[in-house]
Structure formats: C-alpha cells, structure tokens
PDB file of C-alpha atoms in Angstrom:
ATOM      1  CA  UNK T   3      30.457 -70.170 -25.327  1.00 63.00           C
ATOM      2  CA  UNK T   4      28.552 -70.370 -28.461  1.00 72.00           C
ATOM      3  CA  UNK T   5      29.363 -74.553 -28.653  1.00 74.00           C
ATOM      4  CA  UNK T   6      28.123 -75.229 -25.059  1.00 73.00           C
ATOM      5  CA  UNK T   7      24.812 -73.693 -25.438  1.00 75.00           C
ATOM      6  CA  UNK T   8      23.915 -75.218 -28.871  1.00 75.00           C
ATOM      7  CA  UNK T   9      24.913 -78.583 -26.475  1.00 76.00           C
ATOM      8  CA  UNK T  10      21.864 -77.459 -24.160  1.00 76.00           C
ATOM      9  CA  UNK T  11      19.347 -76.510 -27.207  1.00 75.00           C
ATOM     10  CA  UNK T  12      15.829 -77.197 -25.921  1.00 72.00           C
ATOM     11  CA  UNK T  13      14.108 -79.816 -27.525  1.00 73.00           C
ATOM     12  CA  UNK T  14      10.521 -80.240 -28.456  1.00 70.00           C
ATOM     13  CA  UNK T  15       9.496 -82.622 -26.135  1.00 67.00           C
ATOM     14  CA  UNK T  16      10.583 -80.169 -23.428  1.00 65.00           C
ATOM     15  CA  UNK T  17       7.321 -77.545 -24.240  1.00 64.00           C
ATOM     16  CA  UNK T  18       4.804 -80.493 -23.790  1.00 64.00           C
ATOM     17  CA  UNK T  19       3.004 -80.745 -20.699  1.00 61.00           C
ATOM     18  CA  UNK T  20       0.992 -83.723 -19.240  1.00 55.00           C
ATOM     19  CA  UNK T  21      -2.781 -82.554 -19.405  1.00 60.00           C
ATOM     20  CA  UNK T  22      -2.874 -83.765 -15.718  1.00 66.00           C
ATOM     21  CA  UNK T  23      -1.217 -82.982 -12.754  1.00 65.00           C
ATOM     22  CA  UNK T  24      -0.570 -85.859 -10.135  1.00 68.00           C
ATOM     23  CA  UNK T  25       1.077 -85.521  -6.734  1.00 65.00           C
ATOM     24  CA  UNK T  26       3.947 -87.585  -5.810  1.00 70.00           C
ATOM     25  CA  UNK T  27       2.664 -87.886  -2.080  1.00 68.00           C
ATOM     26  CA  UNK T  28      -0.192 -86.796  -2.135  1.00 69.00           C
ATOM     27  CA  UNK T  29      -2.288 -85.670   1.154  1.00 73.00           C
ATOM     28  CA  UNK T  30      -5.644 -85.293   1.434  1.00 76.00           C
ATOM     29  CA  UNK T  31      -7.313 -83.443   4.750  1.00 81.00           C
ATOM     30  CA  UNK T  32     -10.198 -85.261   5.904  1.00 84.00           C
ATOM     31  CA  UNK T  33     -12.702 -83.933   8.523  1.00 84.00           C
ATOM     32  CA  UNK T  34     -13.996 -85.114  11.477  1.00 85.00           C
ATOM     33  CA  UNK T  35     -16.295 -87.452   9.797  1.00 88.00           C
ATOM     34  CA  UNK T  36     -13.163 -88.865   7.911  1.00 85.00           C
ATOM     35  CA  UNK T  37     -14.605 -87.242   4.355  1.00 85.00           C
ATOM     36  CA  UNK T  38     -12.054 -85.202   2.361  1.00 83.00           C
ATOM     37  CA  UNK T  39     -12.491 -81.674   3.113  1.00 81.00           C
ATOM     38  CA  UNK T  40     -12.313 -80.762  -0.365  1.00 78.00           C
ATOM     39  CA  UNK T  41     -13.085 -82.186  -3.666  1.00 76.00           C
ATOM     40  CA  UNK T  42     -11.115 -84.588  -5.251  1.00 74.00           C
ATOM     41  CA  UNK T  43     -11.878 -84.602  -8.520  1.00 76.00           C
ATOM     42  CA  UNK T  44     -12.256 -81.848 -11.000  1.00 71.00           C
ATOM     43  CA  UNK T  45     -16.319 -81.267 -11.524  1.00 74.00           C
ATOM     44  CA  UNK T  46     -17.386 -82.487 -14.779  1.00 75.00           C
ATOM     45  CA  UNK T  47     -19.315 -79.176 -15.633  1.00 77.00           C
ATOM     46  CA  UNK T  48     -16.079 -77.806 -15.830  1.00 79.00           C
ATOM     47  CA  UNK T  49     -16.089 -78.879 -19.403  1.00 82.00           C
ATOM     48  CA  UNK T  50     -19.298 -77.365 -20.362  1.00 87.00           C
ATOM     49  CA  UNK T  51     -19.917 -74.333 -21.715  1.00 89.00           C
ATOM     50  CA  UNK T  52     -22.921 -73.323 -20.269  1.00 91.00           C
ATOM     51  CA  UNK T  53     -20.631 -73.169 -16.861  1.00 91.00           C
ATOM     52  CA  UNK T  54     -18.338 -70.490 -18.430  1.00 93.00           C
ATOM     53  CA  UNK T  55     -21.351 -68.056 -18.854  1.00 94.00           C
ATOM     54  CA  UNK T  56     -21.270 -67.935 -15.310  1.00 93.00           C
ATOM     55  CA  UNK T  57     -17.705 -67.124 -14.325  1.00 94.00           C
ATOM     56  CA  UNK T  58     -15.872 -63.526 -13.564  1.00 95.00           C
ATOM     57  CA  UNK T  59     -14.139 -62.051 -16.300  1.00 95.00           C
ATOM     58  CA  UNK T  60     -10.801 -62.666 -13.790  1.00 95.00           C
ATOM     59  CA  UNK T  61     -11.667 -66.105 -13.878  1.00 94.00           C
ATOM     60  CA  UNK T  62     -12.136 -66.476 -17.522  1.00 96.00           C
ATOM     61  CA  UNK T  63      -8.823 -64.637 -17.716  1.00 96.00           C
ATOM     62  CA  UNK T  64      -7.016 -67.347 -15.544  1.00 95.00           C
ATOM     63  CA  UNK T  65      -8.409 -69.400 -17.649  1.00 94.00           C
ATOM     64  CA  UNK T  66      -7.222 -68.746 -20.534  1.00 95.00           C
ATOM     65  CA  UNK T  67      -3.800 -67.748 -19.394  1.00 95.00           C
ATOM     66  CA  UNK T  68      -2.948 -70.794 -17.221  1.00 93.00           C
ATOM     67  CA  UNK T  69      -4.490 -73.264 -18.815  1.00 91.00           C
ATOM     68  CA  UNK T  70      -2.970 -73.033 -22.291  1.00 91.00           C
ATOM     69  CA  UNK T  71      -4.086 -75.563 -24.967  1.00 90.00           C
ATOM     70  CA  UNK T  72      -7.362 -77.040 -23.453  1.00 90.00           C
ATOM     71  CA  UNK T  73     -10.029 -77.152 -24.143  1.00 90.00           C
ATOM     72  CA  UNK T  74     -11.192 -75.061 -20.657  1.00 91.00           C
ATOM     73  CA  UNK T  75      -8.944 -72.798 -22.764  1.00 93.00           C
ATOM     74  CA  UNK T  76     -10.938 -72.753 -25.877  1.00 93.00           C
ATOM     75  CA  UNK T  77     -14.728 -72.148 -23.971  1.00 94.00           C
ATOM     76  CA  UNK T  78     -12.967 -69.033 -22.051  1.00 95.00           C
ATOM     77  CA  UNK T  79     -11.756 -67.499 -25.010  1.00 95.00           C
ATOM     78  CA  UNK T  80     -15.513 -68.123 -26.701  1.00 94.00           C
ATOM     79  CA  UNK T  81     -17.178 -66.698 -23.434  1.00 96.00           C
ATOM     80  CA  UNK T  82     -14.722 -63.482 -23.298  1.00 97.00           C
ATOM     81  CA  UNK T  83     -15.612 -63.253 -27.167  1.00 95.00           C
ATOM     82  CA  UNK T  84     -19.552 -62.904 -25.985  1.00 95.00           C
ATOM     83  CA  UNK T  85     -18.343 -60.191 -23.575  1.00 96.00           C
ATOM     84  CA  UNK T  86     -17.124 -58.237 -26.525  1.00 95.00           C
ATOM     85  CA  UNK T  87     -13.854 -58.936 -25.529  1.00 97.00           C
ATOM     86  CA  UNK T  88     -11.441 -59.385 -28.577  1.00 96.00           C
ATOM     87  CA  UNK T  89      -7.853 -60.797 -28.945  1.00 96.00           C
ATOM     88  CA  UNK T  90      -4.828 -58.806 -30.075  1.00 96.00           C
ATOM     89  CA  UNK T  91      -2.279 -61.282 -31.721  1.00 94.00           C
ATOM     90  CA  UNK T  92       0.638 -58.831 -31.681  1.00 95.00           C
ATOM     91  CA  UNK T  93       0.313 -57.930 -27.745  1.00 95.00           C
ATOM     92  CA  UNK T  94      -1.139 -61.094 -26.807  1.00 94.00           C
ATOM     93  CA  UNK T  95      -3.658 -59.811 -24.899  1.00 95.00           C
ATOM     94  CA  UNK T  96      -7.419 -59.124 -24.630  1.00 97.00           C
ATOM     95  CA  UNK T  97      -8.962 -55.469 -25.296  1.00 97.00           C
ATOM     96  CA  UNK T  98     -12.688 -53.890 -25.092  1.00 97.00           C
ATOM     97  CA  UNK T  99     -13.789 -50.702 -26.615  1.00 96.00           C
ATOM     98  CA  UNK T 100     -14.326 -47.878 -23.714  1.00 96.00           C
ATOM     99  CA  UNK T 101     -16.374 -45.964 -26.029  1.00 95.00           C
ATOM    100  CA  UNK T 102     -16.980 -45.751 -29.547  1.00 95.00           C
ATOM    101  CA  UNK T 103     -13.844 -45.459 -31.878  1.00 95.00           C
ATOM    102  CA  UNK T 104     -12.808 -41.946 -32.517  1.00 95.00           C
ATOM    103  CA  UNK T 105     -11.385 -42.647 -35.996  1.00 96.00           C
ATOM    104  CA  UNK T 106     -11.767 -45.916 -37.915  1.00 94.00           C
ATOM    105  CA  UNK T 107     -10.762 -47.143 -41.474  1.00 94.00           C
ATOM    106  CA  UNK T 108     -10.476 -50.266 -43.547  1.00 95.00           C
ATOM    107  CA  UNK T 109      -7.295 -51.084 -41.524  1.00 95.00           C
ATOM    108  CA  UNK T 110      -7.486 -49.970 -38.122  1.00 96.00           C
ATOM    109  CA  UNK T 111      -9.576 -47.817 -35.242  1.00 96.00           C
ATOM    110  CA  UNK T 112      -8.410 -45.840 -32.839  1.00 97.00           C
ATOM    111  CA  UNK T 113     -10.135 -44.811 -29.856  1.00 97.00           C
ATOM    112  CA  UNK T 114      -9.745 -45.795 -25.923  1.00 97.00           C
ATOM    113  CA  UNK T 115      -9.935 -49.258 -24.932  1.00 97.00           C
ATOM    114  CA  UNK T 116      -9.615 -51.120 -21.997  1.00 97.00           C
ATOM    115  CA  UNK T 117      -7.350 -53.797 -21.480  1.00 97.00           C
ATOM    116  CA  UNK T 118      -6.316 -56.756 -19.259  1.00 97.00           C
ATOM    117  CA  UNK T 119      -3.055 -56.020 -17.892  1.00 96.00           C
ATOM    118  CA  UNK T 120      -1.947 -60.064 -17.336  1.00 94.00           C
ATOM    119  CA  UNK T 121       1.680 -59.370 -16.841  1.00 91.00           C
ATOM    120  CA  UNK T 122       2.559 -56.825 -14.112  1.00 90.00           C
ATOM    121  CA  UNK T 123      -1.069 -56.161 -12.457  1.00 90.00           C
ATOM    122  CA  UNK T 124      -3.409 -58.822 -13.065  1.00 92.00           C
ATOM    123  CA  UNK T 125      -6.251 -55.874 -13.917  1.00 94.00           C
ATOM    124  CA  UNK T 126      -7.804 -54.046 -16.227  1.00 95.00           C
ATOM    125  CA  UNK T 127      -6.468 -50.775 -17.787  1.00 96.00           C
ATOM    126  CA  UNK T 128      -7.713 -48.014 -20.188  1.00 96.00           C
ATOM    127  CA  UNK T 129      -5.382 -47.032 -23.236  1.00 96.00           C
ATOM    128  CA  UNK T 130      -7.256 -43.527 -24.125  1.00 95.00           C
ATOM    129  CA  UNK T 131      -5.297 -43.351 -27.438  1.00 95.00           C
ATOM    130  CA  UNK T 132      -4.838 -46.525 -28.869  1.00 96.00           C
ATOM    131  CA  UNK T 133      -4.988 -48.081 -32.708  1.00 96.00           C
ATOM    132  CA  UNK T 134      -6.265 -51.391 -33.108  1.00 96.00           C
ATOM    133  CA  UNK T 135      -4.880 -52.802 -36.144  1.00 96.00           C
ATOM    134  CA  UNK T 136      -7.575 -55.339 -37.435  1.00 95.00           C
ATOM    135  CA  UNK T 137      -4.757 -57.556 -38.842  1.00 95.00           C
ATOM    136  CA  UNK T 138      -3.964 -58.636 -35.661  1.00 95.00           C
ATOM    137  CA  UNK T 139      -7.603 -58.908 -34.703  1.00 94.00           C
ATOM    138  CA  UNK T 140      -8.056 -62.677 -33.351  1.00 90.00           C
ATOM    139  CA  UNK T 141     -11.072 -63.849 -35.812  1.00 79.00           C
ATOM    140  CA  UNK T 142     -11.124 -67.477 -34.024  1.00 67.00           C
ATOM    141  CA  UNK T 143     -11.366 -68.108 -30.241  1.00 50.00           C
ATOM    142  CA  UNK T 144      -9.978 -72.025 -30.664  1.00 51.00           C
ATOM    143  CA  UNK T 145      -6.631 -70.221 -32.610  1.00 47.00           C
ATOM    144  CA  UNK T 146      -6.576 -67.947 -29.454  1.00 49.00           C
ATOM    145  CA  UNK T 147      -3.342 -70.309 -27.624  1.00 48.00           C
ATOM    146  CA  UNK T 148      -0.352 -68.960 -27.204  1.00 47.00           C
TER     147      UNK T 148
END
C-alpha cells in the first residue's frame, strides 16, 4: 500500500558511501617468501594526473563510472575531455564525433558519433544519425558525476 512504502522512504544518508572500502576478514595471499602477493595499498600515483594520460579509454571509462564522486573521477573525466571525448547530460554518457558534422547550427549538430555503450555492452558504438543538442553538452569535467 501507498502508507507502507512512504514507511520505507529512503533517506539521505542511505546514498552516501564510505570513500574506502575495508574487509571484515580480510585475507591476504602471501608467497613463498611470506610477502603479499599483491599490493596492499592503493599506489599514490593513482591520484595524479599525469598517470591518467596513460590509461585505456576502457579504463578511464571504469573510472568514471565506478568510482562516482572522487576525485579519480574528476582526472578521468578531464583525460576523456583531452581525447575529444564529450559528455551528454541527458543520456549520461560519453560521445566522439566519427566524422565531421553533417549539419550544425547555433543549437545542435548532427552527424555520426561514436559512443560508449556502459549499460548493456561495455563498448563503443556508432550512432550514424544522431543530433547533439549543445544544451546538454557537459562544459565542466568536475560537474561530470552522476
């Protein structure tokens, strides 16, 4: 009924996340000469920017996508922004010109484009007819968080 699920309303603190994540029991593997066989802790160029010049556009993409609201976030969206990558507020989602636009005014231009297909296919996909409204044009990479 209407009642019960204004009872189970969610609240605010339930869309904030802790910025890090820490195992209950954790484990860690360690080799034969009793080192851990992996890192464990995060490398601090992960927070530079220089370091994001050097990652896959998948890996940007991940980025941005999973790591909503940092700062890791933030450089990603900058570094796909050098790719001449831009950010379409309406779909939420990042598109590249394929070739020059076909038709263009003081509102829109229309022409193929690729985009990244982050909800069913994790890839990149060509729209051969599309209109990109510049109102929905993403002007600044740090507003870029969904």
């Amino acid at each position: 009924s209407l009642n019960g699920s204004f009872r189970n309303l969610p609240c605010a603190a339930d869309s904030r996340r802790k910025r890090k994540y820490t195992p209950r029991n954790p484990y860690t593997h360690f080799d034969s000469h009793g080192h851990a066989a992996y890192p464990m802790m995060p490398t601090r160029n992960y927070e530079h920017p220089d370091m994001f010049e050097k990652y896959e556009h998948d890996t940007l993409f991940f980025i941005f996508y999973y790591q909503q609201g940092s700062y890791q976030q933030h450089l990603a969206a900058k570094e796909l922004k050098k790719l001449s990558w831009r950010y379409h507020t309406k779909y939420l989602t990042w598109f590249q010109r394929h070739e020059e636009p076909r038709e263009a005014g003081s509102s829109f231009e229309r022409g193929a484009y690729v985009y990244f297909d982050h909800d069913s296919g994790w890839c990149q996909r060509i729209k051969a007819d599309f209109a990109f409204e510049y109102q929905y044009l993403e002007e600044d990479p740090a507003a870029t968080e969904q």
